Short mmCIF file of C-alpha atoms in Angstrom, two decimals:
data_model
loop_
_atom_site.label_atom_id
_atom_site.label_comp_id
_atom_site.label_asym_id
_atom_site.label_seq_id
_atom_site.Cartn_x
_atom_site.Cartn_y
_atom_site.Cartn_z
CA MET A 27 50.85 0.87 -17.09
CA SER A 28 52.47 2.48 -20.14
CA SER A 29 55.14 0.80 -22.30
CA ARG A 30 58.84 0.95 -21.41
CA SER A 31 60.54 4.27 -22.35
CA GLN A 32 63.57 4.26 -24.73
CA LEU A 33 66.31 6.84 -25.45
CA HIS A 34 67.96 6.60 -28.90
CA TYR A 35 71.72 7.28 -29.17
CA PRO A 36 72.82 9.78 -31.99
CA TRP A 37 74.68 7.22 -34.05
CA PHE A 38 74.45 9.07 -37.39
CA THR A 39 75.93 12.26 -36.01
CA LEU A 40 78.71 10.32 -34.31
CA ILE A 41 79.64 8.42 -37.49
CA MET A 42 79.62 11.54 -39.65
CA SER A 43 81.68 13.41 -37.08
CA LEU A 44 84.26 10.61 -36.93
CA ILE A 45 84.51 10.54 -40.74
CA CYS A 46 85.00 14.29 -40.84
CA ILE A 47 87.63 14.25 -38.09
CA GLY A 48 89.52 11.35 -39.74
CA TYR A 49 89.53 13.08 -43.09
CA LEU A 50 90.87 16.32 -41.62
CA TYR A 51 93.47 14.41 -39.65
CA LEU A 52 94.71 12.51 -42.69
CA SER A 53 94.73 15.67 -44.75
CA ALA A 54 96.89 17.44 -42.18
CA LYS A 55 99.44 14.58 -41.76
CA GLY A 56 99.55 13.62 -45.39
CA ILE A 57 98.30 10.19 -46.26
CA ASP A 58 100.85 9.77 -49.06
CA ALA A 59 103.66 10.07 -46.55
CA LEU A 60 102.07 7.43 -44.31
CA PHE A 61 100.73 4.91 -46.82
CA GLY A 62 102.26 6.07 -50.06
CA THR A 63 98.84 6.64 -51.54
CA PRO A 64 97.49 10.16 -52.21
CA LEU A 65 94.05 11.23 -50.86
CA PRO A 66 91.18 11.61 -53.30
CA THR A 67 90.82 15.13 -54.53
CA VAL A 68 87.97 16.93 -52.74
CA THR A 69 86.88 20.37 -53.74
CA HIS A 70 86.02 23.13 -51.34
CA TYR A 71 82.32 22.93 -52.23
CA GLN A 72 82.24 19.21 -51.51
CA GLU A 73 83.70 19.82 -48.08
CA GLU A 74 81.09 22.45 -47.30
CA ALA A 75 78.31 20.16 -48.50
CA PHE A 76 79.61 17.37 -46.31
CA LEU A 77 79.73 19.66 -43.29
CA ILE A 78 76.22 20.95 -43.98
CA VAL A 79 74.83 17.40 -44.23
CA THR A 80 76.58 16.51 -40.98
CA ALA A 81 75.12 19.58 -39.26
CA ILE A 82 71.59 18.79 -40.55
CA ILE A 83 71.84 15.21 -39.27
CA ALA A 84 73.04 16.47 -35.91
CA LEU A 85 70.16 18.99 -35.74
CA LEU A 86 67.54 16.35 -36.64
CA GLU A 87 68.87 13.96 -34.06
CA LEU A 88 68.85 16.79 -31.50
CA LEU A 89 65.17 17.51 -32.24
CA TYR A 90 64.34 13.82 -32.05
CA PHE A 91 66.16 13.65 -28.74
CA GLN A 92 64.17 16.58 -27.35
CA ARG A 93 60.89 14.99 -28.39
CA SER A 94 61.90 11.69 -26.89
CA LYS A 95 62.87 13.51 -23.72
CA ALA A 96 59.46 15.22 -23.55
CA ARG A 97 57.64 11.94 -24.13
CA ASN A 98 59.70 10.24 -21.48
CA LYS A 99 58.91 13.07 -19.07
CA VAL A 100 55.18 12.64 -19.66
CA ARG A 101 55.51 8.90 -19.19
CA GLN A 102 57.43 9.42 -16.00
CA GLU A 103 54.79 11.80 -14.66
CA ARG A 104 52.09 9.27 -15.56
CA ARG A 105 54.01 6.54 -13.77
CA ASP A 106 54.43 8.73 -10.72
CA LYS A 107 50.73 9.53 -10.70
CA GLN A 108 49.78 5.86 -11.04
CA PHE A 109 52.20 4.97 -8.31
CA ASN A 110 50.72 7.60 -6.00
CA GLU A 111 47.20 6.39 -6.79
CA LEU A 112 48.27 2.85 -6.09
CA LEU A 113 49.72 3.91 -2.76
CA GLU A 114 46.53 5.81 -1.92
CA VAL A 115 44.32 2.84 -2.82
CA ARG A 116 46.54 0.60 -0.77
CA ASN A 117 46.29 2.93 2.20
CA LYS A 118 42.49 3.07 1.83
CA LEU A 119 42.28 -0.70 1.68
CA ARG A 120 44.45 -0.91 4.74
CA ARG A 121 42.23 1.55 6.62
CA LYS A 122 39.08 -0.32 5.47
CA ALA A 123 40.60 -3.59 6.58
CA HIS A 124 41.23 -2.15 10.03
CA THR A 125 37.72 -0.66 10.17
CA TYR A 126 36.00 -3.85 8.99
CA SER A 127 38.10 -5.85 11.35
CA ASP A 128 36.80 -3.75 14.23
CA HIS A 129 33.24 -4.03 12.90
CA ALA A 130 33.61 -7.78 12.51
CA ASP A 131 34.71 -8.08 16.11
CA LYS A 132 31.78 -5.96 17.24
CA LEU A 133 29.40 -7.97 15.04
CA LYS A 134 30.71 -11.21 16.51
CA LEU A 135 30.08 -9.88 19.99
CA PHE A 136 26.60 -8.67 18.98
CA ILE A 137 25.67 -12.02 17.39
CA SER A 138 26.95 -13.95 20.37
CA ASP A 139 24.92 -11.76 22.73
CA ARG A 140 21.79 -12.13 20.58
CA LEU A 141 22.24 -15.89 20.35
CA LEU A 142 22.40 -16.08 24.11
CA GLU A 143 19.26 -13.92 24.35
CA TYR A 144 17.40 -16.04 21.79
CA ILE A 145 18.42 -19.24 23.48
CA GLU A 146 17.16 -17.82 26.76
CA TYR A 147 13.99 -16.58 24.99
CA ASP A 148 13.34 -20.02 23.47
CA GLU A 149 13.69 -21.61 26.88
CA LYS A 150 11.27 -19.06 28.36
CA PHE A 151 8.89 -19.54 25.41
CA LEU A 152 8.84 -23.31 25.84
CA HIS A 153 8.31 -22.83 29.54
CA PHE A 154 5.50 -20.35 28.82
CA LYS A 155 3.84 -22.78 26.39
CA ASN A 156 3.91 -25.47 29.05
CA ILE A 157 2.34 -23.05 31.52
CA ALA A 158 -0.19 -21.93 28.87
CA ALA A 159 -1.15 -25.54 28.21
CA GLU A 160 -1.72 -26.10 31.92
CA VAL A 161 -3.72 -22.87 32.21
CA ARG A 162 -5.69 -23.79 29.10
CA HIS A 163 -6.62 -27.14 30.64
CA ASN A 164 -7.88 -25.44 33.79
CA GLY A 165 -9.63 -22.82 31.63
CA ILE A 166 -11.54 -25.53 29.77
CA VAL A 167 -12.83 -26.91 33.05
CA CYS A 168 -13.92 -23.44 34.23
CA TYR A 169 -15.43 -22.62 30.84
CA ASP A 170 -17.44 -25.83 30.86
CA GLN A 171 -18.77 -25.07 34.34
CA VAL A 172 -19.78 -21.50 33.40
CA MET A 173 -21.48 -22.63 30.19
CA THR A 174 -23.38 -25.37 32.00
CA ALA A 175 -24.57 -22.93 34.65
CA LEU A 176 -25.68 -20.38 32.05
CA LYS A 177 -27.55 -22.97 30.00
CA THR A 178 -29.32 -24.30 33.09
CA ALA A 179 -30.25 -20.79 34.20
CA ALA A 180 -31.53 -19.90 30.73
CA GLU A 181 -33.80 -22.94 30.67
CA GLN A 182 -35.26 -22.10 34.08
CA GLN A 183 -36.00 -18.44 33.35
CA GLN A 184 -39.02 -16.88 31.72
CA ASP A 185 -39.00 -15.70 28.13
CA GLY A 186 -38.00 -12.16 29.09
CA GLU A 187 -35.01 -13.30 31.14
CA GLN A 188 -33.88 -16.00 28.73
CA GLN A 189 -32.63 -13.43 26.22
CA ARG A 190 -30.16 -12.03 28.74
CA TYR A 191 -28.73 -15.47 29.51
CA ARG A 192 -28.54 -16.34 25.84
CA SER A 193 -26.63 -13.13 25.23
CA ALA A 194 -24.25 -14.08 28.04
CA LEU A 195 -23.79 -17.54 26.49
CA SER A 196 -23.01 -15.96 23.13
CA SER A 197 -20.50 -13.60 24.73
CA MET A 198 -18.77 -16.49 26.52
CA GLU A 199 -18.50 -18.44 23.28
CA TYR A 200 -17.07 -15.37 21.55
CA LEU A 201 -14.55 -14.86 24.37
CA TRP A 202 -13.51 -18.50 24.21
CA ASP A 203 -13.03 -18.35 20.45
CA LEU A 204 -10.86 -15.24 20.81
CA LEU A 205 -8.71 -16.92 23.47
CA ASP A 206 -8.51 -20.04 21.34
CA LEU A 207 -7.43 -17.96 18.34
CA SER A 208 -4.82 -15.98 20.29
CA THR A 209 -3.02 -19.11 21.52
CA THR A 210 -2.56 -20.68 18.10
CA ASP A 211 0.80 -20.49 16.30
CA ASN A 212 -0.64 -19.72 12.84
CA ILE A 213 -4.00 -17.95 12.77
CA ALA A 214 -4.58 -18.38 9.03
CA MET A 215 -3.79 -22.09 9.06
CA TYR A 216 -5.91 -22.61 12.17
CA ILE A 217 -8.95 -20.96 10.56
CA ALA A 218 -8.35 -22.78 7.26
CA ASN A 219 -8.32 -26.15 9.03
CA LYS A 220 -11.55 -25.25 10.84
CA ASN A 221 -13.17 -24.24 7.57
CA TYR A 222 -12.15 -27.47 5.84
CA GLU A 223 -13.58 -29.44 8.74
CA CYS A 224 -16.82 -27.47 8.45
CA GLU A 225 -16.80 -28.00 4.69
CA GLU A 226 -16.71 -31.76 5.14
CA HIS A 227 -19.62 -31.74 7.61
CA TYR A 228 -21.55 -29.31 5.39
CA TYR A 229 -21.11 -31.58 2.38
CA GLN A 230 -22.18 -34.67 4.33
CA GLN A 231 -25.25 -32.80 5.57
CA LEU A 232 -26.26 -31.89 2.02
CA LEU A 233 -25.78 -35.48 0.82
CA SER A 234 -28.03 -36.81 3.57
CA ASP A 235 -30.73 -34.15 2.98
CA GLY A 236 -30.23 -32.75 6.46
CA GLU A 237 -30.54 -36.05 8.30
CA ASN A 238 -26.83 -36.27 9.15
CA LYS A 239 -26.58 -33.26 11.45
CA PRO A 240 -23.06 -32.05 12.32
CA PRO A 241 -21.95 -31.89 15.97
CA PHE A 242 -21.59 -28.11 15.75
CA ALA A 243 -22.72 -25.22 13.55
CA VAL A 244 -20.72 -25.41 10.31
CA SER A 245 -22.18 -22.39 8.50
CA TYR A 246 -23.75 -19.06 9.34
CA SER A 247 -25.48 -16.12 7.67
CA ALA A 248 -23.02 -13.41 6.68
CA GLN A 249 -25.71 -10.75 6.99
CA GLN A 250 -26.60 -11.76 10.54
CA ALA A 251 -22.90 -11.94 11.45
CA VAL A 252 -22.40 -8.33 10.37
CA ILE A 253 -25.47 -7.28 12.38
CA ARG A 254 -24.05 -9.07 15.43
CA ALA A 255 -20.72 -7.29 14.96
CA LEU A 256 -22.51 -3.94 14.72
CA ALA A 257 -24.33 -4.58 18.00
CA GLY A 258 -21.20 -3.51 19.84
CA PHE A 259 -21.20 -0.12 18.11
CA VAL A 260 -24.86 0.62 17.36
CA ASP A 261 -27.88 0.05 19.57
CA ILE A 262 -29.72 -2.20 17.14
CA ARG A 263 -32.90 -2.24 19.24
CA ARG A 264 -33.08 1.54 19.57
CA GLU A 265 -32.22 2.11 15.92
CA GLY A 266 -34.53 -0.66 14.75
CA ASP A 267 -37.33 1.72 13.83
CA ARG A 268 -34.93 3.65 11.59
CA ALA A 269 -33.76 0.54 9.75
CA LEU A 270 -35.38 -0.46 6.47
CA HIS A 271 -35.77 -4.22 6.25
CA THR A 272 -36.69 -6.31 3.25
CA HIS A 273 -36.32 -9.98 2.62
CA GLU A 274 -32.98 -9.39 0.91
CA VAL A 275 -31.59 -6.04 2.12
CA TYR A 276 -30.99 -4.64 5.60
CA ARG A 277 -30.45 -0.87 5.73
CA LEU A 278 -29.62 1.31 8.69
CA GLN A 279 -28.51 4.93 8.83
CA THR A 280 -27.36 6.83 11.93
CA ASP A 281 -25.33 9.96 12.49
CA LEU A 282 -22.17 7.87 12.20
CA PHE A 283 -23.01 4.74 10.19
CA TRP A 284 -24.51 4.06 6.81
CA ILE A 285 -25.21 0.34 6.48
CA GLU A 286 -26.58 -1.71 3.60
CA LEU A 287 -26.43 -5.49 3.90
CA GLN A 288 -27.72 -7.80 1.21
CA GLN A 289 -28.73 -11.38 1.86
CA THR A 290 -25.52 -13.03 0.64
CA GLY A 291 -26.04 -16.60 1.73
CA HIS A 292 -23.86 -18.47 4.20
CA LEU A 293 -20.18 -18.74 5.07
CA LEU A 294 -18.42 -21.83 6.37
CA GLY A 295 -16.49 -21.81 9.62
CA ASN A 296 -16.81 -20.09 12.95
CA GLU A 297 -19.02 -17.01 12.94
CA ASN A 298 -16.95 -15.37 15.68
CA HIS A 299 -13.90 -15.27 13.41
CA PHE A 300 -15.83 -13.25 10.84
CA ILE A 301 -17.19 -10.99 13.59
CA LEU A 302 -13.63 -10.35 14.79
CA LEU A 303 -12.68 -9.35 11.24
CA ILE A 304 -15.54 -6.84 11.05
CA GLU A 305 -14.93 -5.43 14.52
CA ASN A 306 -11.27 -4.72 13.78
CA LEU A 307 -12.13 -2.87 10.57
CA ILE A 308 -14.83 -0.85 12.36
CA HIS A 309 -12.46 0.00 15.22
CA ASN A 310 -9.95 1.21 12.65
CA ALA A 311 -12.64 3.35 10.98
CA LEU A 312 -13.91 4.78 14.28
CA TYR A 313 -10.44 5.93 15.26
CA TYR A 314 -10.18 8.23 12.25
CA CYS A 315 -13.80 9.39 12.38
CA GLN A 316 -13.37 10.56 15.97
CA ALA A 317 -9.91 12.10 15.53
CA LYS A 318 -9.69 15.70 16.72
CA SER A 319 -7.94 16.91 13.57
CA ARG A 320 -10.91 15.78 11.46
CA LYS A 321 -13.85 17.34 13.32
CA ASN A 322 -14.69 19.48 10.32
CA ARG A 323 -15.33 16.41 8.17
CA ARG A 324 -18.70 14.71 7.98
CA PRO A 325 -18.31 11.65 10.27
CA ARG A 326 -19.65 8.74 8.27
CA ILE A 327 -18.67 5.07 8.13
CA ALA A 328 -20.16 3.17 5.21
CA ILE A 329 -20.55 -0.61 5.50
CA LYS A 330 -21.82 -2.53 2.50
CA LEU A 331 -22.32 -6.26 2.03
CA THR A 332 -23.00 -7.54 -1.48
CA THR A 333 -22.76 -10.83 -3.33
CA SER A 334 -21.64 -12.06 -6.72
CA SER A 335 -21.95 -15.42 -8.44
CA SER A 336 -19.71 -17.25 -5.98
CA ASP A 337 -18.30 -14.74 -3.48
CA LEU A 338 -19.51 -12.18 -1.00
CA HIS A 339 -17.98 -8.71 -0.83
CA LEU A 340 -17.72 -6.59 2.31
CA THR A 341 -16.59 -2.96 2.01
CA ILE A 342 -15.97 -0.64 4.94
CA TYR A 343 -15.25 2.99 4.13
CA ASN A 344 -13.77 5.41 6.66
CA THR A 345 -12.63 9.01 6.55
CA GLY A 346 -9.07 8.27 7.56
CA PRO A 347 -6.00 9.60 5.79
CA THR A 348 -5.09 7.98 2.51
CA ILE A 349 -2.49 5.21 2.50
CA GLN A 350 0.64 5.57 0.41
CA GLU A 351 1.17 2.99 -2.31
CA SER A 352 4.60 2.26 -0.86
CA ASP A 353 2.84 1.10 2.33
CA ARG A 354 0.49 -1.28 0.53
CA ALA A 355 2.67 -4.29 1.31
CA GLN A 356 3.21 -3.19 4.94
CA ILE A 357 -0.26 -2.12 6.01
CA PHE A 358 -1.24 -5.70 6.94
CA GLN A 359 2.07 -6.63 8.55
CA LEU A 360 2.32 -7.38 12.24
CA GLY A 361 3.41 -4.29 14.19
CA TYR A 362 2.79 -1.76 11.40
CA SER A 363 0.37 1.05 12.24
CA THR A 364 -0.45 4.51 10.90
CA LYS A 365 -1.78 5.67 14.29
CA ARG A 366 0.87 8.01 15.64
CA SER A 367 -1.04 10.39 17.91
CA ARG A 368 0.13 11.22 21.42
CA GLU A 369 -3.00 9.78 23.00
CA HIS A 370 -2.94 6.56 21.04
CA ARG A 371 -0.22 4.64 19.28
CA GLY A 372 -1.37 1.64 17.31
CA LYS A 373 0.21 -1.73 17.90
CA GLY A 374 -0.35 -2.98 14.37
CA LEU A 375 -2.55 -5.91 15.41
CA GLY A 376 -6.01 -5.10 14.02
CA LEU A 377 -5.31 -5.22 10.29
CA TYR A 378 -2.88 -8.10 10.82
CA PHE A 379 -5.65 -10.18 12.40
CA VAL A 380 -7.97 -9.16 9.57
CA GLN A 381 -5.51 -10.36 6.93
CA GLN A 382 -4.88 -13.64 8.75
CA ILE A 383 -8.61 -14.33 9.01
CA VAL A 384 -9.07 -13.53 5.32
CA LYS A 385 -6.22 -15.90 4.45
CA GLY A 386 -7.85 -18.60 6.54
CA TYR A 387 -11.06 -18.12 4.55
CA GLU A 388 -9.00 -18.27 1.32
CA GLY A 389 -10.29 -14.83 0.42
CA ALA A 390 -8.72 -11.51 -0.52
CA ILE A 391 -8.43 -8.10 1.11
CA ASP A 392 -7.37 -4.82 -0.41
CA PHE A 393 -7.87 -1.11 0.07
CA GLU A 394 -8.65 1.83 -2.19
CA ASN A 395 -7.91 5.48 -1.57
CA ILE A 396 -10.98 7.65 -2.14
CA GLY A 397 -10.32 11.22 -3.24
CA ASN A 398 -12.42 14.28 -3.97
CA GLN A 399 -13.20 14.89 -7.62
CA ALA A 400 -14.00 18.05 -9.57
CA GLU A 401 -17.62 18.28 -10.66
CA THR A 402 -20.14 20.68 -12.16
CA TYR A 403 -23.64 21.14 -10.72
CA VAL A 404 -26.60 23.07 -12.11
CA ILE A 405 -29.09 24.32 -9.51
CA ARG A 406 -32.48 25.51 -10.72
CA LEU A 407 -34.46 27.48 -8.13
CA GLU A 408 -38.20 28.18 -8.19
CA PHE A 409 -39.65 30.89 -5.96
CA ALA A 410 -43.08 31.58 -4.53
CA ASP A 411 -43.79 34.38 -7.00
CA GLY A 412 -43.27 32.01 -9.94
CA THR A 413 -39.83 33.30 -10.95
CA LYS A 414 -37.00 30.87 -11.69
CA GLN A 415 -33.24 31.16 -11.37
CA SER A 416 -30.38 28.89 -12.48
CA GLU A 417 -26.90 28.73 -10.97
CA ILE A 418 -23.87 26.80 -12.19
CA ILE A 419 -21.43 25.67 -9.51
CA HIS A 420 -18.02 24.18 -10.24
CA THR A 421 -16.37 22.20 -7.47
CA VAL A 422 -12.58 22.09 -7.54
CA VAL A 423 -10.00 20.32 -5.39
CA SER A 424 -7.51 22.48 -3.50
CA ASP A 425 -3.82 21.72 -3.06
CA THR A 426 -4.61 20.10 0.27
CA GLY A 427 -7.27 17.86 -1.30
CA GLN A 428 -10.28 19.73 0.10
CA PRO A 429 -13.33 20.39 -2.13
CA LEU A 430 -14.12 24.04 -2.86
CA CYS A 431 -16.90 25.88 -4.71
CA ARG A 432 -16.35 28.21 -7.63
CA TYR A 433 -19.69 29.48 -8.94
CA HIS A 434 -18.14 32.35 -10.90
CA PRO A 435 -14.85 32.23 -12.89
CA SER A 436 -13.77 35.67 -11.69
CA LYS A 437 -14.27 34.87 -8.00
CA GLU A 438 -12.07 32.85 -5.72
CA SER A 439 -12.93 29.36 -4.55
CA LYS A 440 -14.74 29.01 -1.23
CA PRO A 441 -15.79 26.11 1.00
CA GLN A 442 -19.44 26.76 0.17
CA ALA A 443 -21.67 28.72 -2.19
CA GLU A 444 -24.31 31.02 -0.70
CA PHE A 445 -27.34 32.50 -2.45
CA ARG A 446 -29.58 35.15 -0.89
CA PHE A 447 -32.99 36.25 -2.16
CA ASN A 448 -36.08 38.08 -0.98
CA THR A 449 -38.77 35.67 -2.18
CA PRO A 450 -39.31 32.33 -0.37
CA LEU A 451 -38.03 29.23 -2.15
CA THR A 452 -40.58 26.63 -3.18
CA SER A 453 -38.37 24.00 -4.86
CA ALA A 454 -34.84 23.36 -6.06
CA GLU A 455 -33.50 21.00 -8.71
CA ILE A 456 -29.88 19.81 -8.61
CA ALA A 457 -28.36 18.24 -11.74
CA THR A 458 -24.94 16.57 -11.81
CA GLN A 459 -23.09 16.97 -15.08
CA SER A 460 -20.99 13.77 -14.98
CA THR A 461 -23.86 11.39 -14.13
CA GLN A 462 -26.67 13.34 -15.81
CA LYS A 463 -28.83 12.66 -12.74
CA THR A 464 -31.30 15.17 -11.34
CA VAL A 465 -32.88 15.31 -7.89
CA ASN A 466 -35.45 17.71 -6.45
CA PHE A 467 -35.47 19.38 -3.08
CA LEU A 468 -38.53 20.87 -1.35
CA PRO A 469 -37.94 23.11 1.66
CA ALA A 470 -39.81 22.15 4.82
CA SER A 471 -42.23 25.04 4.51
CA ALA A 472 -43.02 24.16 0.91
CA GLU A 473 -43.63 20.50 1.80
CA GLU A 474 -45.99 21.43 4.59
CA LYS A 475 -47.92 23.59 2.12
CA HIS A 476 -47.98 21.28 -0.89
CA GLY A 477 -47.61 17.83 0.72
CA GLU A 478 -45.90 14.89 -1.00
CA HIS A 479 -44.73 15.49 -4.54
CA GLY A 480 -43.61 12.43 -6.47
CA GLU A 481 -39.84 12.16 -6.62
CA HIS A 482 -39.22 15.10 -4.34
CA LYS A 483 -37.17 14.05 -1.34
CA LYS A 484 -36.32 15.50 2.00
CA SER A 485 -33.56 14.41 4.41
CA GLY A 486 -34.74 16.19 7.54
CA GLY A 487 -35.44 19.84 8.29
CA ASN A 488 -34.13 22.18 5.62
CA GLN A 489 -31.02 20.14 4.89
CA PHE A 490 -30.84 17.95 1.81
CA ILE A 491 -27.98 15.46 1.33
CA ASP A 492 -26.85 13.89 -1.94
CA PRO A 493 -29.21 10.91 -2.45
CA ASN A 494 -27.29 9.52 -5.43
CA HIS A 495 -24.37 8.48 -3.22
CA PRO A 496 -25.84 7.56 0.17
CA ASP A 497 -22.66 5.76 1.27
CA GLN A 498 -20.41 8.70 0.30
CA PRO A 499 -22.55 11.85 -0.13
CA GLN A 500 -20.69 14.41 -2.20
CA TRP A 501 -22.76 17.51 -1.40
CA CYS A 502 -25.50 18.91 0.80
CA ILE A 503 -27.91 21.86 0.57
CA GLU A 504 -29.15 23.91 3.50
CA TYR A 505 -32.06 26.32 3.26
CA ALA A 506 -32.52 29.00 5.92
CA PRO A 507 -35.78 30.96 5.47
CA GLY A 508 -36.09 34.35 7.15
CA LYS A 509 -38.63 37.08 7.60
CA SER A 510 -37.44 39.22 4.72
CA ARG A 511 -34.28 37.51 3.44
CA HIS A 512 -33.75 33.86 2.63
CA LYS A 513 -30.49 31.96 2.23
CA LEU A 514 -29.53 28.80 0.34
CA ILE A 515 -26.13 27.17 0.98
CA PHE A 516 -24.53 24.57 -1.29
CA ARG A 517 -21.61 22.78 0.35
CA PRO A 518 -19.40 20.08 -1.24
CA LEU A 519 -18.57 17.35 1.26
CA ASP A 520 -15.10 16.00 1.82
CA ILE A 521 -15.26 12.28 0.99
CA SER A 522 -11.52 11.55 0.96
CA GLY A 523 -10.70 8.42 2.90
CA VAL A 524 -9.93 4.73 2.59
CA ARG A 525 -12.22 1.88 1.59
CA PHE A 526 -11.25 -1.64 2.62
CA SER A 527 -12.68 -4.46 0.49
CA VAL A 528 -12.92 -8.06 1.66
CA THR A 529 -13.88 -10.91 -0.67
CA LEU A 530 -14.72 -14.33 0.79
CA PRO A 531 -15.99 -17.51 -0.90
CA SER A 532 -19.50 -18.52 0.07
CA ALA A 533 -20.36 -21.94 1.45
CA GLU A 534 -22.04 -22.92 -1.81
CA SER A 535 -19.02 -21.94 -3.92
CA ARG A 536 -16.66 -24.08 -1.83
CA LEU A 537 -18.66 -27.14 -2.89
CA ASP A 538 -18.21 -26.29 -6.55
CA ALA A 539 -16.01 -28.78 -8.41
CA ASP A 540 -13.87 -25.99 -9.84
CA TYR A 541 -13.10 -24.44 -6.44
CA HIS A 542 -10.45 -27.00 -5.43
CA GLU A 543 -9.38 -27.81 -8.97
CA VAL A 544 -5.81 -27.00 -9.98
CA GLU A 545 -5.45 -24.84 -13.07
CA ASN A 546 -4.92 -26.79 -16.28
CA GLU A 547 -1.75 -24.86 -17.09
CA THR A 548 -0.03 -26.32 -14.03
CA LEU A 549 -0.80 -29.95 -15.00
CA GLN A 550 1.23 -31.85 -17.60
CA THR A 551 0.63 -35.15 -19.32
CA PRO A 552 3.22 -37.97 -19.03
CA GLN A 553 4.29 -37.30 -22.63
CA GLN A 554 4.97 -33.65 -21.81
CA LEU A 555 6.93 -34.62 -18.72
CA SER A 556 9.00 -37.09 -20.79
CA GLU A 557 9.73 -34.45 -23.42
CA ASP A 558 10.75 -31.94 -20.75
CA HIS A 559 13.06 -34.53 -19.19
CA LYS A 560 14.73 -35.29 -22.54
CA ARG A 561 15.14 -31.59 -23.29
CA PHE A 562 16.72 -31.02 -19.89
CA THR A 563 19.15 -33.97 -20.19
CA ASN A 564 20.21 -32.90 -23.70
#
């Protein structure tokens, strides 16, 4: 608020006017007749000067009055405006108070209704847990009977039939572990407790040189666990002849899967928990590989198992849509799913189970968005007549993220580059500029004529796929020979997708003294604690 307004009275003009009026009055009546004393002699010029001074004082005070009046008017307008604003704010607060009062009443009703629902839900949940405990008890009895019957039948059968019963036993154990896991309150804590129990038995077994055998299997091969998980998606027996096996690496390549599993040692805990982790990631990858909107992409799921000094690393790559960074914290939450098709809406359980299992193993899980990259390729062609030809192809990424070919600056980008020629092709050499790697390609007809040729490779028929990146091939070449015209097609492959990475500690690393050791920065000596206490009290 502004300061209080003041109006000044014209005292100087009033005093001068009274003096002038008194002098004129005394001059007219005669002061010598009244008091016997004559008036001082005043000339005509002095009278005019006095009147002029009086008029100037009156004019100045009039101007001052007008200015004061204008200032007071501005102050009054400001006060009126502030008063109106105050009234408006007061009315708004009154309306808000009424609105919030209504909302508060509605919120009270909503909370009271929800409390009643939750109380009823808790009662139902406790009742359900009691029923589940009773059902679980009966389930244990039935499970024990089924397992006993299967074991007895497996022992009585011949070698050919025993495998079927053993597979049934393994499936029953897997089913029981899944049911056991689904009824627990905290999956991660349940698995962690199991792993610590296995760790204790594993350590005792090592101390006794294998004499103190644990009552159950406490460790398992990570490589064999992945192969078991893949058995539900790939016919391992039928594809066995296509798999390349060594003592350390297991490789398998189908139309859908590319698999490379190193011998990574053992993991502690229940093998079925790790299998459930792998199956959920594969189910997630299969959904996007078989989506209708992505039929034009090369369907390929890459599974790779490697090891480091103390951990094993499992990566599963799929051709699904990339995940926004804002969803990184939500992708593993219960109920969150990116599957929004009409035929299938995800329930957000798969990746949640994966994260809980990884937490139970005290590992880590993350994902990485894979995108197409621009590249330059040099293709050197050799023909049957001895002539040679070189082509430079630039791959660019379109606005939609798709890879395109641009083998001439003046021409537009296309999904593939085609070359036509009259002479049959005998060999082709493809060089990648970024990696400085070169591979050779022999057409089928040329291979049949010349036989094997050192580093020259062939991927089947007249199609040659990028051998430098078998898990994520970035290009392929197709050769179509004709009677008079021959065609060579270079096509960049769309590799955009998501790669999930899981890191778990191996059984050997969990026995390391540094694994359970608290970091030195978190520990303080008694002297440091005493100094901190004194500093805090001061």
